[in-house]
């Protein structure tokens, strides 16, 4: 169990702004945020690279806020893997146990199960420099798990992998998390990873943890426009005329995806819908992506490709929308 | 293991560019090599051998090699912590420290000799301290080693600093999260990863020390009680007393020895043996 309270650290370009976060046992927590939002810096603080100016980090009831990294019992897989190039894969894997005084032979015996689980046997005698990106990632993950940490930190573990490899890795990571049950903080800018892996998700922006919850809860009730857009809800509109159509209070901001919009077919007698002025239509494989002006707000609409567009104006209905809190 | 892969041909550049780049480079190489070749071929190999075997020259070469090697080992070992601090820590006055490390390159080396005397000579501040350990500075091997350290330390420190910078700090952080202390990180990761650069820094320092004469002329023009001199001063003495022929013999011998040692070190530097594992099995 990890408890982070009011964590504050100012570095020249960024402030980790009083972050409070509680992780349950076995929880897989995904921290989502754009580049430069402070995700990696937060992991660095938790791992022990920096001492925060204020706040505390408790791991299983122990205050580790100002402990040295080697005393924290945290496994860390950075984005660039940080494999030790001067050692073979096997020496990378056994490193954590050897520095604790375990002999190389005993360390290898202890890690046999992990090596089997992650299918690393064929890589053991290789140097990190000859491994592929996926293999490096597996070695870095195994190395972090080797010392049985109380918390696992994963920094963008899938960046740079192609989709096939990413899918396989997500599956493997799920399996390993189920097997070892180590609470994990996984930082990424990719919401698909959050959907696939996260028991809960946190959104970080400019060093501030904006919202925490289950992914479905966040997407149904995003706290602000940034979160809505970051979670893939492309249309965020604050417009009096639209709110009148939707019977909402005047200053309400609503968010909806391009798929949430239905195009209404005008069969000549006029339809009662929300007018949109078309700006651009792009033909996709099975659909149309329409960019249009909804009372001077640019929105995107995804529609069935069979639908033919006549003229510059269409009428729409928004079948599902979220009110931004 | 040798790779069968050929180095791919680079895209050819413009002819005028290539002519200028190659001609300038060749002229520079000639500028380096012609005087050395002229010196080496000035007399017969038999004469060079006789010069090498002359007891005075032999002793001069021995003193020079010994002092340069000892000073290199010291600057590498004691320079490493300074290189680490400069590479890893941010602190007030860091730029000043950096400038101090580079200062010895700028100072005329006769000045270095005088400055060292003003600290370590018998009547100067650190003189009594040396005396307490039964050491004296002037006209001693200690003075030669210290002068060599002063003029050559910069090369080892700066080379190691750049090499340590090239090892990402996050590698150290990860190693420490795995339970390694800072000492273990340095011993098992940093030093093995930068071993080639340590050797390069050592070679540069050693070469610089070998070539130093001016500072030694001030602090130890000869060593008491043997009255032997470093090879560089011996060359000067022979030039002054017997002219070109006397000086050329020892000069050629010095060049050959330096060349052999440099080549051996360069070969070692690029061998796989410097790709050490972190911990012995």
mmCIF file of N, CA, C and O in Angstrom, chain A residues 182-244:
data_model
loop_
_atom_site.group_PDB
_atom_site.id
_atom_site.type_symbol
_atom_site.label_atom_id
_atom_site.label_comp_id
_atom_site.label_asym_id
_atom_site.label_seq_id
_atom_site.Cartn_x
_atom_site.Cartn_y
_atom_site.Cartn_z
ATOM 1 N N UNK A 182 2.234 -7.065 -7.403
ATOM 2 C CA UNK A 182 2.942 -5.895 -6.861
ATOM 3 C C UNK A 182 2.189 -4.624 -7.277
ATOM 4 O O UNK A 182 1.904 -4.443 -8.466
ATOM 5 N N UNK A 183 1.848 -3.755 -6.304
ATOM 6 C CA UNK A 183 1.188 -2.498 -6.700
ATOM 7 C C UNK A 183 2.069 -1.741 -7.694
ATOM 8 O O UNK A 183 3.284 -1.677 -7.520
ATOM 9 N N UNK A 184 1.430 -1.206 -8.708
ATOM 10 C CA UNK A 184 2.205 -0.641 -9.820
ATOM 11 C C UNK A 184 1.713 0.752 -10.184
ATOM 12 O O UNK A 184 0.511 0.990 -10.223
ATOM 13 N N UNK A 185 2.659 1.642 -10.422
ATOM 14 C CA UNK A 185 2.314 2.937 -11.027
ATOM 15 C C UNK A 185 2.920 2.950 -12.422
ATOM 16 O O UNK A 185 4.133 2.805 -12.582
ATOM 17 N N UNK A 186 2.057 3.075 -13.396
ATOM 18 C CA UNK A 186 2.456 3.013 -14.811
ATOM 19 C C UNK A 186 2.154 4.379 -15.412
ATOM 20 O O UNK A 186 1.012 4.805 -15.400
ATOM 21 N N UNK A 187 3.178 5.084 -15.857
ATOM 22 C CA UNK A 187 2.899 6.394 -16.444
ATOM 23 C C UNK A 187 2.962 6.316 -17.965
ATOM 24 O O UNK A 187 3.779 5.599 -18.530
ATOM 25 N N UNK A 188 2.052 7.011 -18.584
ATOM 26 C CA UNK A 188 1.958 6.975 -20.039
ATOM 27 C C UNK A 188 1.182 8.195 -20.537
ATOM 28 O O UNK A 188 0.522 8.881 -19.758
ATOM 29 N N UNK A 189 1.277 8.439 -21.843
ATOM 30 C CA UNK A 189 0.422 9.477 -22.421
ATOM 31 C C UNK A 189 -0.670 8.823 -23.262
ATOM 32 O O UNK A 189 -1.467 9.503 -23.894
ATOM 33 N N UNK A 190 -0.701 7.488 -23.235
ATOM 34 C CA UNK A 190 -1.579 6.737 -24.119
ATOM 35 C C UNK A 190 -2.800 6.206 -23.358
ATOM 36 O O UNK A 190 -2.669 5.353 -22.484
ATOM 37 N N UNK A 191 -3.982 6.698 -23.708
ATOM 38 C CA UNK A 191 -5.178 6.334 -22.929
ATOM 39 C C UNK A 191 -5.580 4.873 -23.139
ATOM 40 O O UNK A 191 -6.245 4.286 -22.287
ATOM 41 N N UNK A 192 -5.150 4.272 -24.266
ATOM 42 C CA UNK A 192 -5.489 2.855 -24.503
ATOM 43 C C UNK A 192 -4.858 1.985 -23.414
ATOM 44 O O UNK A 192 -5.472 1.044 -22.911
ATOM 45 N N UNK A 193 -3.611 2.335 -23.034
ATOM 46 C CA UNK A 193 -2.937 1.584 -21.972
ATOM 47 C C UNK A 193 -3.706 1.725 -20.665
ATOM 48 O O UNK A 193 -3.816 0.774 -19.886
ATOM 49 N N UNK A 194 -4.259 2.912 -20.454
ATOM 50 C CA UNK A 194 -5.032 3.135 -19.230
ATOM 51 C C UNK A 194 -6.295 2.283 -19.236
ATOM 52 O O UNK A 194 -6.665 1.685 -18.225
ATOM 53 N N UNK A 195 -6.940 2.208 -20.395
ATOM 54 C CA UNK A 195 -8.172 1.413 -20.502
ATOM 55 C C UNK A 195 -7.844 -0.064 -20.278
ATOM 56 O O UNK A 195 -8.537 -0.775 -19.552
ATOM 57 N N UNK A 196 -6.755 -0.521 -20.925
ATOM 58 C CA UNK A 196 -6.418 -1.955 -20.893
ATOM 59 C C UNK A 196 -5.917 -2.407 -19.532
ATOM 60 O O UNK A 196 -6.177 -3.523 -19.110
ATOM 61 N N UNK A 197 -5.148 -1.556 -18.867
ATOM 62 C CA UNK A 197 -4.427 -2.027 -17.690
ATOM 63 C C UNK A 197 -4.869 -1.431 -16.355
ATOM 64 O O UNK A 197 -4.765 -2.098 -15.321
ATOM 65 N N UNK A 198 -5.352 -0.209 -16.385
ATOM 66 C CA UNK A 198 -5.517 0.510 -15.121
ATOM 67 C C UNK A 198 -6.720 0.076 -14.295
ATOM 68 O O UNK A 198 -7.844 0.096 -14.794
ATOM 69 N N UNK A 199 -6.471 -0.311 -13.045
ATOM 70 C CA UNK A 199 -7.601 -0.469 -12.122
ATOM 71 C C UNK A 199 -8.198 0.911 -11.887
ATOM 72 O O UNK A 199 -9.397 1.083 -11.840
ATOM 73 N N UNK A 200 -7.304 1.881 -11.703
ATOM 74 C CA UNK A 200 -7.717 3.288 -11.637
ATOM 75 C C UNK A 200 -6.746 4.104 -12.470
ATOM 76 O O UNK A 200 -5.622 3.664 -12.767
ATOM 77 N N UNK A 201 -7.185 5.308 -12.802
ATOM 78 C CA UNK A 201 -6.383 6.172 -13.672
ATOM 79 C C UNK A 201 -6.302 7.555 -13.032
ATOM 80 O O UNK A 201 -7.273 8.030 -12.438
ATOM 81 N N UNK A 202 -5.139 8.175 -13.148
ATOM 82 C CA UNK A 202 -4.999 9.557 -12.693
ATOM 83 C C UNK A 202 -4.564 10.411 -13.868
ATOM 84 O O UNK A 202 -3.838 9.950 -14.739
ATOM 85 N N UNK A 203 -5.037 11.644 -13.904
ATOM 86 C CA UNK A 203 -4.657 12.543 -15.005
ATOM 87 C C UNK A 203 -3.759 13.638 -14.433
ATOM 88 O O UNK A 203 -4.154 14.349 -13.506
ATOM 89 N N UNK A 204 -2.564 13.753 -15.016
ATOM 90 C CA UNK A 204 -1.595 14.732 -14.541
ATOM 91 C C UNK A 204 -1.427 15.831 -15.589
ATOM 92 O O UNK A 204 -1.264 15.540 -16.776
ATOM 93 N N UNK A 205 -1.489 17.065 -15.142
ATOM 94 C CA UNK A 205 -1.236 18.182 -16.066
ATOM 95 C C UNK A 205 -0.444 19.247 -15.318
ATOM 96 O O UNK A 205 -0.833 19.636 -14.201
ATOM 97 N N UNK A 206 0.632 19.729 -15.930
ATOM 98 C CA UNK A 206 1.495 20.748 -15.317
ATOM 99 C C UNK A 206 1.830 20.403 -13.860
ATOM 100 O O UNK A 206 1.782 21.269 -12.986
ATOM 101 N N UNK A 207 2.112 19.157 -13.590
ATOM 102 C CA UNK A 207 2.523 18.748 -12.243
ATOM 103 C C UNK A 207 1.397 18.642 -11.235
ATOM 104 O O UNK A 207 1.632 18.411 -10.059
ATOM 105 N N UNK A 208 0.154 18.812 -11.701
ATOM 106 C CA UNK A 208 -0.997 18.710 -10.793
ATOM 107 C C UNK A 208 -1.815 17.478 -11.155
ATOM 108 O O UNK A 208 -2.119 17.262 -12.331
ATOM 109 N N UNK A 209 -2.160 16.694 -10.131
ATOM 110 C CA UNK A 209 -3.006 15.527 -10.372
ATOM 111 C C UNK A 209 -4.443 16.020 -10.443
ATOM 112 O O UNK A 209 -5.054 16.361 -9.435
ATOM 113 N N UNK A 210 -4.973 16.084 -11.665
ATOM 114 C CA UNK A 210 -6.258 16.745 -11.887
ATOM 115 C C UNK A 210 -7.446 15.905 -11.441
ATOM 116 O O UNK A 210 -8.410 16.414 -10.889
ATOM 117 N N UNK A 211 -7.409 14.616 -11.742
ATOM 118 C CA UNK A 211 -8.565 13.773 -11.436
ATOM 119 C C UNK A 211 -8.102 12.322 -11.312
ATOM 120 O O UNK A 211 -7.220 11.880 -12.044
ATOM 121 N N UNK A 212 -8.716 11.599 -10.397
ATOM 122 C CA UNK A 212 -8.372 10.183 -10.208
ATOM 123 C C UNK A 212 -9.666 9.386 -10.161
ATOM 124 O O UNK A 212 -10.656 9.819 -9.561
ATOM 125 N N UNK A 213 -9.679 8.239 -10.801
ATOM 126 C CA UNK A 213 -10.867 7.385 -10.734
ATOM 127 C C UNK A 213 -10.770 6.251 -11.730
ATOM 128 O O UNK A 213 -9.750 6.099 -12.410
ATOM 129 N N UNK A 214 -11.846 5.461 -11.803
ATOM 130 C CA UNK A 214 -11.866 4.412 -12.835
ATOM 131 C C UNK A 214 -12.006 5.106 -14.187
ATOM 132 O O UNK A 214 -12.636 6.172 -14.274
ATOM 133 N N UNK A 215 -11.453 4.497 -15.215
ATOM 134 C CA UNK A 215 -11.443 5.145 -16.525
ATOM 135 C C UNK A 215 -12.863 5.518 -16.964
ATOM 136 O O UNK A 215 -13.101 6.630 -17.444
ATOM 137 N N UNK A 216 -13.796 4.594 -16.774
ATOM 138 C CA UNK A 216 -15.180 4.857 -17.206
ATOM 139 C C UNK A 216 -15.767 6.059 -16.473
ATOM 140 O O UNK A 216 -16.496 6.858 -17.059
ATOM 141 N N UNK A 217 -15.434 6.162 -15.190
ATOM 142 C CA UNK A 217 -15.951 7.301 -14.414
ATOM 143 C C UNK A 217 -15.371 8.615 -14.937
ATOM 144 O O UNK A 217 -16.066 9.629 -15.018
ATOM 145 N N UNK A 218 -14.071 8.564 -15.267
ATOM 146 C CA UNK A 218 -13.432 9.794 -15.765
ATOM 147 C C UNK A 218 -14.017 10.209 -17.100
ATOM 148 O O UNK A 218 -14.274 11.392 -17.342
ATOM 149 N N UNK A 219 -14.227 9.228 -17.949
ATOM 150 C CA UNK A 219 -14.697 9.582 -19.294
ATOM 151 C C UNK A 219 -16.165 10.023 -19.255
ATOM 152 O O UNK A 219 -16.610 10.808 -20.085
ATOM 153 N N UNK A 220 -16.897 9.539 -18.263
ATOM 154 C CA UNK A 220 -18.294 9.962 -18.148
ATOM 155 C C UNK A 220 -18.443 11.299 -17.437
ATOM 156 O O UNK A 220 -19.451 11.973 -17.609
ATOM 157 N N UNK A 221 -17.470 11.650 -16.631
ATOM 158 C CA UNK A 221 -17.570 12.932 -15.915
ATOM 159 C C UNK A 221 -16.212 13.596 -15.810
ATOM 160 O O UNK A 221 -15.631 13.698 -14.724
ATOM 161 N N UNK A 222 -15.659 14.005 -16.960
ATOM 162 C CA UNK A 222 -14.346 14.659 -16.879
ATOM 163 C C UNK A 222 -14.448 15.992 -16.143
ATOM 164 O O UNK A 222 -15.439 16.702 -16.291
ATOM 165 N N UNK A 223 -13.394 16.274 -15.370
ATOM 166 C CA UNK A 223 -13.452 17.450 -14.510
ATOM 167 C C UNK A 223 -13.298 18.744 -15.307
ATOM 168 O O UNK A 223 -13.831 19.780 -14.929
ATOM 169 N N UNK A 224 -12.515 18.687 -16.371
ATOM 170 C CA UNK A 224 -12.318 19.916 -17.142
ATOM 171 C C UNK A 224 -12.079 19.604 -18.618
ATOM 172 O O UNK A 224 -12.012 18.426 -19.008
ATOM 173 N N UNK A 225 -11.984 20.658 -19.382
ATOM 174 C CA UNK A 225 -11.858 20.506 -20.835
ATOM 175 C C UNK A 225 -10.591 19.719 -21.200
ATOM 176 O O UNK A 225 -10.600 18.872 -22.088
ATOM 177 N N UNK A 226 -9.483 20.012 -20.486
ATOM 178 C CA UNK A 226 -8.232 19.321 -20.776
ATOM 179 C C UNK A 226 -8.409 17.807 -20.632
ATOM 180 O O UNK A 226 -8.012 17.033 -21.503
ATOM 181 N N UNK A 227 -9.024 17.398 -19.517
ATOM 182 C CA UNK A 227 -9.183 15.959 -19.268
ATOM 183 C C UNK A 227 -10.085 15.349 -20.337
ATOM 184 O O UNK A 227 -9.774 14.286 -20.895
ATOM 185 N N UNK A 228 -11.174 16.026 -20.646
ATOM 186 C CA UNK A 228 -12.086 15.502 -21.670
ATOM 187 C C UNK A 228 -11.336 15.272 -22.973
ATOM 188 O O UNK A 228 -11.403 14.194 -23.579
ATOM 189 N N UNK A 229 -10.597 16.280 -23.404
ATOM 190 C CA UNK A 229 -9.863 16.156 -24.679
ATOM 191 C C UNK A 229 -8.791 15.094 -24.580
ATOM 192 O O UNK A 229 -8.556 14.326 -25.509
ATOM 193 N N UNK A 230 -8.101 15.046 -23.427
ATOM 194 C CA UNK A 230 -7.014 14.082 -23.271
ATOM 195 C C UNK A 230 -7.528 12.648 -23.272
ATOM 196 O O UNK A 230 -6.839 11.729 -23.699
ATOM 197 N N UNK A 231 -8.771 12.472 -22.797
ATOM 198 C CA UNK A 231 -9.340 11.131 -22.781
ATOM 199 C C UNK A 231 -9.984 10.777 -24.120
ATOM 200 O O UNK A 231 -10.587 9.727 -24.268
ATOM 201 N N UNK A 232 -9.892 11.659 -25.074
ATOM 202 C CA UNK A 232 -10.353 11.341 -26.421
ATOM 203 C C UNK A 232 -11.732 11.899 -26.751
ATOM 204 O O UNK A 232 -12.298 11.564 -27.785
ATOM 205 N N UNK A 233 -12.287 12.721 -25.858
ATOM 206 C CA UNK A 233 -13.571 13.350 -26.175
ATOM 207 C C UNK A 233 -13.223 14.639 -26.916
ATOM 208 O O UNK A 233 -12.869 15.650 -26.299
ATOM 209 N N UNK A 234 -13.311 14.558 -28.238
ATOM 210 C CA UNK A 234 -12.725 15.650 -29.038
ATOM 211 C C UNK A 234 -13.529 16.936 -29.013
ATOM 212 O O UNK A 234 -12.977 18.017 -29.160
ATOM 213 N N UNK A 235 -14.831 16.816 -28.857
ATOM 214 C CA UNK A 235 -15.673 18.016 -28.940
ATOM 215 C C UNK A 235 -16.021 18.525 -27.541
ATOM 216 O O UNK A 235 -16.715 17.839 -26.784
ATOM 217 N N UNK A 236 -15.502 19.675 -27.229
ATOM 218 C CA UNK A 236 -15.834 20.303 -25.948
ATOM 219 C C UNK A 236 -16.382 21.699 -26.268
ATOM 220 O O UNK A 236 -15.690 22.520 -26.857
ATOM 221 N N UNK A 237 -17.649 21.921 -25.928
ATOM 222 C CA UNK A 237 -18.308 23.148 -26.376
ATOM 223 C C UNK A 237 -18.989 23.846 -25.198
ATOM 224 O O UNK A 237 -19.698 23.218 -24.422
ATOM 225 N N UNK A 238 -18.752 25.135 -25.116
ATOM 226 C CA UNK A 238 -19.485 25.949 -24.144
ATOM 227 C C UNK A 238 -20.219 27.009 -24.947
ATOM 228 O O UNK A 238 -19.624 27.981 -25.409
ATOM 229 N N UNK A 239 -21.517 26.774 -25.160
ATOM 230 C CA UNK A 239 -22.244 27.636 -26.099
ATOM 231 C C UNK A 239 -23.708 27.715 -25.691
ATOM 232 O O UNK A 239 -24.380 26.697 -25.491
ATOM 233 N N UNK A 240 -24.167 28.937 -25.542
ATOM 234 C CA UNK A 240 -25.520 29.195 -25.027
ATOM 235 C C UNK A 240 -26.587 28.553 -25.938
ATOM 236 O O UNK A 240 -27.507 27.903 -25.470
ATOM 237 N N UNK A 241 -26.391 28.714 -27.272
ATOM 238 C CA UNK A 241 -27.389 28.189 -28.208
ATOM 239 C C UNK A 241 -27.510 26.679 -28.124
ATOM 240 O O UNK A 241 -28.602 26.117 -28.150
ATOM 241 N N UNK A 242 -26.353 26.019 -28.013
ATOM 242 C CA UNK A 242 -26.369 24.555 -27.926
ATOM 243 C C UNK A 242 -27.048 24.120 -26.624
ATOM 244 O O UNK A 242 -27.861 23.184 -26.615
ATOM 245 N N UNK A 243 -26.725 24.814 -25.553
ATOM 246 C CA UNK A 243 -27.320 24.463 -24.263
ATOM 247 C C UNK A 243 -28.843 24.617 -24.292
ATOM 248 O O UNK A 243 -29.557 23.861 -23.644
ATOM 249 N N UNK A 244 -29.301 25.582 -25.082
ATOM 250 C CA UNK A 244 -30.754 25.765 -25.219
ATOM 251 C C UNK A 244 -31.360 24.531 -25.892
ATOM 252 O O UNK A 244 -32.376 24.022 -25.460
#
